[in-house]
PDB file of C-alpha atoms in Angstrom:
ATOM      1  CA  MET A   1      83.269 106.483 136.030  1.00 45.00           C
ATOM      2  CA  THR A   2      81.980 109.908 136.619  1.00 45.00           C
ATOM      3  CA  GLY A   3      84.804 112.399 135.133  1.00 46.00           C
ATOM      4  CA  GLU A   4      85.514 109.411 132.911  1.00 43.00           C
ATOM      5  CA  ALA A   5      85.380 110.100 129.550  1.00 45.00           C
ATOM      6  CA  ARG A   6      84.141 107.025 128.118  1.00 40.00           C
ATOM      7  CA  ARG A   7      84.787 106.147 124.088  1.00 37.00           C
ATOM      8  CA  PRO A   8      81.155 105.585 122.622  1.00 42.00           C
ATOM      9  CA  HIS A   9      81.240 101.715 121.972  1.00 41.00           C
ATOM     10  CA  THR A  10      82.236 101.609 117.727  1.00 44.00           C
ATOM     11  CA  GLY A  11      80.793  98.171 117.243  1.00 49.00           C
ATOM     12  CA  ARG A  12      82.171  96.503 113.829  1.00 53.00           C
ATOM     13  CA  ARG A  13      82.989  99.955 112.591  1.00 59.00           C
ATOM     14  CA  ARG A  14      86.756 100.710 111.973  1.00 62.00           C
ATOM     15  CA  ASN A  15      88.945 103.307 113.334  1.00 87.00           C
ATOM     16  CA  GLU A  16      90.719 104.721 110.096  1.00 88.00           C
ATOM     17  CA  ALA A  17      93.955 105.376 112.671  1.00 89.00           C
ATOM     18  CA  ALA A  18      94.068 101.635 113.722  1.00 91.00           C
ATOM     19  CA  ARG A  19      93.525 100.608 110.270  1.00 91.00           C
ATOM     20  CA  ARG A  20      95.836 102.048 108.327  1.00 90.00           C
ATOM     21  CA  ALA A  21      98.801 101.263 111.050  1.00 92.00           C
ATOM     22  CA  ILE A  22      97.587  97.868 110.478  1.00 94.00           C
ATOM     23  CA  LEU A  23      97.884  97.774 107.007  1.00 91.00           C
ATOM     24  CA  ASP A  24     101.135  99.631 107.094  1.00 90.00           C
ATOM     25  CA  VAL A  25     103.050  97.511 110.091  1.00 91.00           C
ATOM     26  CA  ALA A  26     101.830  94.367 108.281  1.00 87.00           C
ATOM     27  CA  VAL A  27     103.502  95.864 105.197  1.00 83.00           C
ATOM     28  CA  ASP A  28     106.994  97.150 106.946  1.00 86.00           C
ATOM     29  CA  LEU A  29     106.803  93.467 108.876  1.00 86.00           C
ATOM     30  CA  LEU A  30     107.102  91.502 105.999  1.00 79.00           C
ATOM     31  CA  GLY A  31     109.965  93.662 104.097  1.00 77.00           C
ATOM     32  CA  ARG A  32     112.214  93.613 107.253  1.00 79.00           C
ATOM     33  CA  PRO A  33     115.438  91.144 106.593  1.00 76.00           C
ATOM     34  CA  GLY A  34     115.298  87.743 108.414  1.00 73.00           C
ATOM     35  CA  ASP A  35     112.667  84.872 108.943  1.00 70.00           C
ATOM     36  CA  THR A  36     110.829  86.309 111.561  1.00 75.00           C
ATOM     37  CA  PRO A  37     107.841  85.064 110.998  1.00 83.00           C
ATOM     38  CA  VAL A  38     104.945  87.755 110.633  1.00 86.00           C
ATOM     39  CA  THR A  39     101.735  86.776 112.190  1.00 90.00           C
ATOM     40  CA  ILE A  40      98.578  88.338 113.828  1.00 93.00           C
ATOM     41  CA  ASP A  41     100.069  88.542 117.048  1.00 94.00           C
ATOM     42  CA  THR A  42     103.483  90.295 115.674  1.00 93.00           C
ATOM     43  CA  ILE A  43     100.992  92.480 113.474  1.00 93.00           C
ATOM     44  CA  ALA A  44      98.904  93.608 116.355  1.00 94.00           C
ATOM     45  CA  ALA A  45     101.864  94.555 118.737  1.00 94.00           C
ATOM     46  CA  ALA A  46     103.407  96.578 116.255  1.00 93.00           C
ATOM     47  CA  ALA A  47     100.081  98.103 115.371  1.00 93.00           C
ATOM     48  CA  GLY A  48      99.374  98.778 118.971  1.00 93.00           C
ATOM     49  CA  VAL A  49      96.238  97.205 118.631  1.00 94.00           C
ATOM     50  CA  GLY A  50      94.492  94.269 120.116  1.00 93.00           C
ATOM     51  CA  LYS A  51      94.842  91.254 118.170  1.00 92.00           C
ATOM     52  CA  GLN A  52      90.946  90.743 118.455  1.00 93.00           C
ATOM     53  CA  THR A  53      90.731  93.888 116.315  1.00 93.00           C
ATOM     54  CA  ILE A  54      92.281  92.606 113.643  1.00 94.00           C
ATOM     55  CA  TYR A  55      89.997  89.658 113.595  1.00 92.00           C
ATOM     56  CA  ARG A  56      86.566  91.665 113.970  1.00 92.00           C
ATOM     57  CA  TRP A  57      87.982  93.710 110.589  1.00 92.00           C
ATOM     58  CA  TRP A  58      89.810  90.758 108.395  1.00 91.00           C
ATOM     59  CA  PRO A  59      89.297  86.998 109.110  1.00 89.00           C
ATOM     60  CA  SER A  60      93.193  86.049 108.302  1.00 87.00           C
ATOM     61  CA  LYS A  61      96.420  87.977 108.390  1.00 86.00           C
ATOM     62  CA  GLY A  62      96.658  86.900 104.589  1.00 84.00           C
ATOM     63  CA  ALA A  63      93.269  89.278 104.360  1.00 86.00           C
ATOM     64  CA  VAL A  64      95.238  92.175 106.090  1.00 89.00           C
ATOM     65  CA  LEU A  65      98.352  91.846 103.514  1.00 82.00           C
ATOM     66  CA  LEU A  66      96.241  91.851 100.466  1.00 82.00           C
ATOM     67  CA  GLU A  67      93.831  94.717 101.397  1.00 84.00           C
ATOM     68  CA  ALA A  68      97.152  96.355 101.957  1.00 79.00           C
ATOM     69  CA  MET A  69      98.674  95.208  98.400  1.00 75.00           C
ATOM     70  CA  ALA A  70      94.946  96.398  96.734  1.00 74.00           C
ATOM     71  CA  GLU A  71      95.315  99.891  98.258  1.00 74.00           C
ATOM     72  CA  HIS A  72      99.090  99.958  97.200  1.00 67.00           C
ATOM     73  CA  ALA A  73      98.161  98.663  93.669  1.00 63.00           C
ATOM     74  CA  GLY A  74      95.412 100.632  93.357  1.00 61.00           C
ATOM     75  CA  THR A  75      97.350 104.219  93.830  1.00 63.00           C
ATOM     76  CA  ALA A  76     100.552 103.207  92.456  1.00 66.00           C
ATOM     77  CA  ILE A  77      99.703 102.195  88.811  1.00 78.00           C
ATOM     78  CA  PRO A  78      97.615 105.459  86.539  1.00 80.00           C
ATOM     79  CA  VAL A  79      95.481 104.447  83.808  1.00 89.00           C
ATOM     80  CA  PRO A  80      97.179 105.769  80.542  1.00 93.00           C
ATOM     81  CA  ASP A  81      95.860 107.238  77.865  1.00 93.00           C
ATOM     82  CA  THR A  82      98.356 108.008  75.040  1.00 96.00           C
ATOM     83  CA  GLY A  83      96.514 107.459  72.074  1.00 95.00           C
ATOM     84  CA  THR A  84      98.115 104.290  71.132  1.00 97.00           C
ATOM     85  CA  LEU A  85      98.390 100.638  72.345  1.00 97.00           C
ATOM     86  CA  ARG A  86     101.711 100.714  72.376  1.00 97.00           C
ATOM     87  CA  GLY A  87     102.222 103.745  74.324  1.00 97.00           C
ATOM     88  CA  ASP A  88      99.414 102.578  76.772  1.00 98.00           C
ATOM     89  CA  LEU A  89     100.673  99.297  76.961  1.00 98.00           C
ATOM     90  CA  GLU A  90     104.557 100.429  77.814  1.00 97.00           C
ATOM     91  CA  ALA A  91     103.332 103.281  80.511  1.00 97.00           C
ATOM     92  CA  PHE A  92     101.116 101.148  82.461  1.00 96.00           C
ATOM     93  CA  LEU A  93     103.778  97.893  82.041  1.00 97.00           C
ATOM     94  CA  THR A  94     106.547  99.890  83.475  1.00 96.00           C
ATOM     95  CA  ALA A  95     104.526 101.535  86.313  1.00 93.00           C
ATOM     96  CA  THR A  96     103.343  98.072  87.195  1.00 94.00           C
ATOM     97  CA  PHE A  97     106.955  96.336  86.774  1.00 95.00           C
ATOM     98  CA  ARG A  98     108.174  99.623  89.090  1.00 93.00           C
ATOM     99  CA  ALA A  99     105.809  99.319  91.757  1.00 89.00           C
ATOM    100  CA  ALA A 100     105.856  95.252  91.863  1.00 90.00           C
ATOM    101  CA  GLY A 101     109.913  95.248  91.811  1.00 89.00           C
ATOM    102  CA  GLU A 102     110.455  96.932  94.866  1.00 86.00           C
ATOM    103  CA  ARG A 103     111.617  94.559  96.991  1.00 84.00           C
ATOM    104  CA  LEU A 104     109.460  95.267  99.938  1.00 81.00           C
ATOM    105  CA  THR A 105     106.180  95.150  96.996  1.00 83.00           C
ATOM    106  CA  ALA A 106     107.794  91.429  95.727  1.00 87.00           C
ATOM    107  CA  THR A 107     107.984  90.106  99.065  1.00 84.00           C
ATOM    108  CA  VAL A 108     104.573  91.050  99.676  1.00 83.00           C
ATOM    109  CA  LEU A 109     103.477  89.930  96.833  1.00 87.00           C
ATOM    110  CA  ARG A 110     105.540  86.515  97.017  1.00 89.00           C
ATOM    111  CA  HIS A 111     103.967  86.252 100.662  1.00 85.00           C
ATOM    112  CA  SER A 112     100.272  86.771  99.564  1.00 86.00           C
ATOM    113  CA  MET A 113     100.663  84.159  97.025  1.00 91.00           C
ATOM    114  CA  ALA A 114     101.859  81.491  99.559  1.00 90.00           C
ATOM    115  CA  GLU A 115      99.032  82.570 101.933  1.00 88.00           C
ATOM    116  CA  ALA A 116      96.018  82.365  99.160  1.00 90.00           C
ATOM    117  CA  GLN A 117      97.298  79.005  98.921  1.00 93.00           C
ATOM    118  CA  ARG A 118      96.325  77.656 102.242  1.00 91.00           C
ATOM    119  CA  ASP A 119      93.774  80.416 102.900  1.00 89.00           C
ATOM    120  CA  PRO A 120      90.142  80.595 101.735  1.00 90.00           C
ATOM    121  CA  HIS A 121      89.571  84.226 102.990  1.00 86.00           C
ATOM    122  CA  ALA A 122      93.120  85.386 101.031  1.00 87.00           C
ATOM    123  CA  ARG A 123      92.469  83.181  98.208  1.00 90.00           C
ATOM    124  CA  GLU A 124      89.336  84.947  97.358  1.00 89.00           C
ATOM    125  CA  GLN A 125      91.045  88.470  98.115  1.00 86.00           C
ATOM    126  CA  MET A 126      94.038  87.579  96.070  1.00 90.00           C
ATOM    127  CA  ARG A 127      91.309  87.126  92.877  1.00 92.00           C
ATOM    128  CA  ALA A 128      89.840  90.237  93.204  1.00 88.00           C
ATOM    129  CA  LEU A 129      92.915  92.156  93.553  1.00 87.00           C
ATOM    130  CA  ILE A 130      94.120  89.991  90.560  1.00 91.00           C
ATOM    131  CA  GLU A 131      90.894  91.027  88.625  1.00 93.00           C
ATOM    132  CA  THR A 132      90.925  94.081  89.375  1.00 88.00           C
ATOM    133  CA  ARG A 133      94.600  94.650  87.945  1.00 90.00           C
ATOM    134  CA  ARG A 134      93.327  92.591  84.839  1.00 95.00           C
ATOM    135  CA  ARG A 135      90.435  94.633  84.314  1.00 95.00           C
ATOM    136  CA  VAL A 136      92.588  97.743  84.083  1.00 93.00           C
ATOM    137  CA  LEU A 137      94.619  96.257  81.803  1.00 97.00           C
ATOM    138  CA  ARG A 138      91.640  94.689  79.376  1.00 97.00           C
ATOM    139  CA  GLY A 139      89.983  98.243  79.176  1.00 97.00           C
ATOM    140  CA  ILE A 140      93.378  99.193  78.113  1.00 97.00           C
ATOM    141  CA  LEU A 141      92.924  96.425  75.247  1.00 97.00           C
ATOM    142  CA  GLU A 142      89.512  97.307  74.373  1.00 97.00           C
ATOM    143  CA  ARG A 143      89.834 101.457  73.844  1.00 97.00           C
ATOM    144  CA  ALA A 144      92.708 100.010  71.447  1.00 97.00           C
ATOM    145  CA  ARG A 145      90.752  97.879  69.585  1.00 97.00           C
ATOM    146  CA  GLU A 146      88.307 100.755  69.140  1.00 96.00           C
ATOM    147  CA  ARG A 147      90.305 102.931  67.681  1.00 96.00           C
ATOM    148  CA  GLY A 148      91.192  99.975  65.343  1.00 96.00           C
ATOM    149  CA  GLU A 149      94.723  99.008  66.760  1.00 97.00           C
ATOM    150  CA  VAL A 150      93.539  95.162  67.820  1.00 97.00           C
ATOM    151  CA  SER A 151      91.994  92.557  65.358  1.00 95.00           C
ATOM    152  CA  ALA A 152      88.941  91.758  66.407  1.00 92.00           C
ATOM    153  CA  GLY A 153      90.329  88.234  66.321  1.00 93.00           C
ATOM    154  CA  THR A 154      93.120  88.934  69.153  1.00 96.00           C
ATOM    155  CA  ASP A 155      92.079  87.292  72.382  1.00 97.00           C
ATOM    156  CA  LEU A 156      92.314  90.025  75.176  1.00 97.00           C
ATOM    157  CA  ASP A 157      92.668  87.867  77.905  1.00 97.00           C
ATOM    158  CA  LEU A 158      95.024  85.918  77.078  1.00 97.00           C
ATOM    159  CA  MET A 159      97.249  89.116  75.834  1.00 97.00           C
ATOM    160  CA  VAL A 160      96.310  89.701  79.541  1.00 98.00           C
ATOM    161  CA  ASP A 161      98.031  86.758  80.820  1.00 97.00           C
ATOM    162  CA  GLN A 162     100.882  87.647  78.489  1.00 97.00           C
ATOM    163  CA  ALA A 163     100.939  90.550  80.519  1.00 97.00           C
ATOM    164  CA  TYR A 164     100.616  89.381  83.878  1.00 97.00           C
ATOM    165  CA  GLY A 165     102.204  86.091  83.363  1.00 97.00           C
ATOM    166  CA  VAL A 166     105.303  87.817  82.858  1.00 97.00           C
ATOM    167  CA  LEU A 167     105.234  89.973  86.122  1.00 96.00           C
ATOM    168  CA  TRP A 168     104.112  86.996  88.421  1.00 96.00           C
ATOM    169  CA  TYR A 169     106.531  84.641  87.140  1.00 96.00           C
ATOM    170  CA  ARG A 170     108.652  87.231  87.611  1.00 96.00           C
ATOM    171  CA  ILE A 171     108.111  87.779  90.989  1.00 94.00           C
ATOM    172  CA  LEU A 172     107.135  84.310  92.663  1.00 95.00           C
ATOM    173  CA  THR A 173     110.892  83.098  90.863  1.00 94.00           C
ATOM    174  CA  GLY A 174     112.830  86.428  91.220  1.00 90.00           C
ATOM    175  CA  HIS A 175     114.879  85.123  88.043  1.00 91.00           C
ATOM    176  CA  ALA A 176     115.152  88.144  86.241  1.00 92.00           C
ATOM    177  CA  PRO A 177     113.915  92.053  87.052  1.00 91.00           C
ATOM    178  CA  LEU A 178     111.119  93.408  86.636  1.00 94.00           C
ATOM    179  CA  ASP A 179     112.703  96.595  84.733  1.00 94.00           C
ATOM    180  CA  ASP A 180     111.696  99.348  82.100  1.00 96.00           C
ATOM    181  CA  ALA A 181     113.201  97.547  79.501  1.00 96.00           C
ATOM    182  CA  GLN A 182     111.463  94.817  80.180  1.00 96.00           C
ATOM    183  CA  ALA A 183     108.378  96.749  80.259  1.00 97.00           C
ATOM    184  CA  ALA A 184     109.021  98.157  76.939  1.00 97.00           C
ATOM    185  CA  GLU A 185     110.101  94.922  74.892  1.00 97.00           C
ATOM    186  CA  LEU A 186     107.019  93.414  76.737  1.00 97.00           C
ATOM    187  CA  ALA A 187     104.535  95.867  75.114  1.00 97.00           C
ATOM    188  CA  ARG A 188     106.784  96.090  71.688  1.00 97.00           C
ATOM    189  CA  ALA A 189     105.573  92.057  71.687  1.00 97.00           C
ATOM    190  CA  LEU A 190     101.926  92.178  72.752  1.00 97.00           C
ATOM    191  CA  SER A 191     101.490  95.537  70.622  1.00 96.00           C
ATOM    192  CA  ALA A 192     102.474  93.227  67.615  1.00 95.00           C
ATOM    193  CA  GLN A 193     100.972  90.852  67.856  1.00 93.00           C
ATOM    194  CA  ALA A 194      97.516  92.397  68.549  1.00 91.00           C
ATOM    195  CA  GLY A 195      97.511  93.776  64.847  1.00 79.00           C
TER     196      GLY A 195
END
């Protein structure tokens, strides 16, 4: 191999550009209209990588999708600190509903939840994603409790379930939008319940 530059063996380390391409392509493919199935083969072809590269880094298609969603959730939804429970809830729920209500994001979330029902790897990643988002909302409620806005007997986990219950029900059934007005109304209802 004289004169040829050989790429050093990278083992299981991820090439960040390839990783990013795989995650972006997976989300893009799911958002396309039509019934073309998204598979590891279609993701690999669109990302310009071999499917063995994907399997080396993720155990399944669902795991790829959920990592893409986890990254998006972490960057798209800031943790507000307005100084009031209602203000924090409204800001957080509005940002959450806007992000999840985007057509592409809602499609990926629905597909990811379906994958989590079939694939144990995807199920674990879905649990981790949900738990991360639950911790953020619970932190907002705990901060409000420290300010005296939430009574000591209030079940914070139930409040978190109520907030995310609305979100997931609307994503999965599509019966009503996730919009700013609904986020504000849910924030008002949860704030009233907390006192």
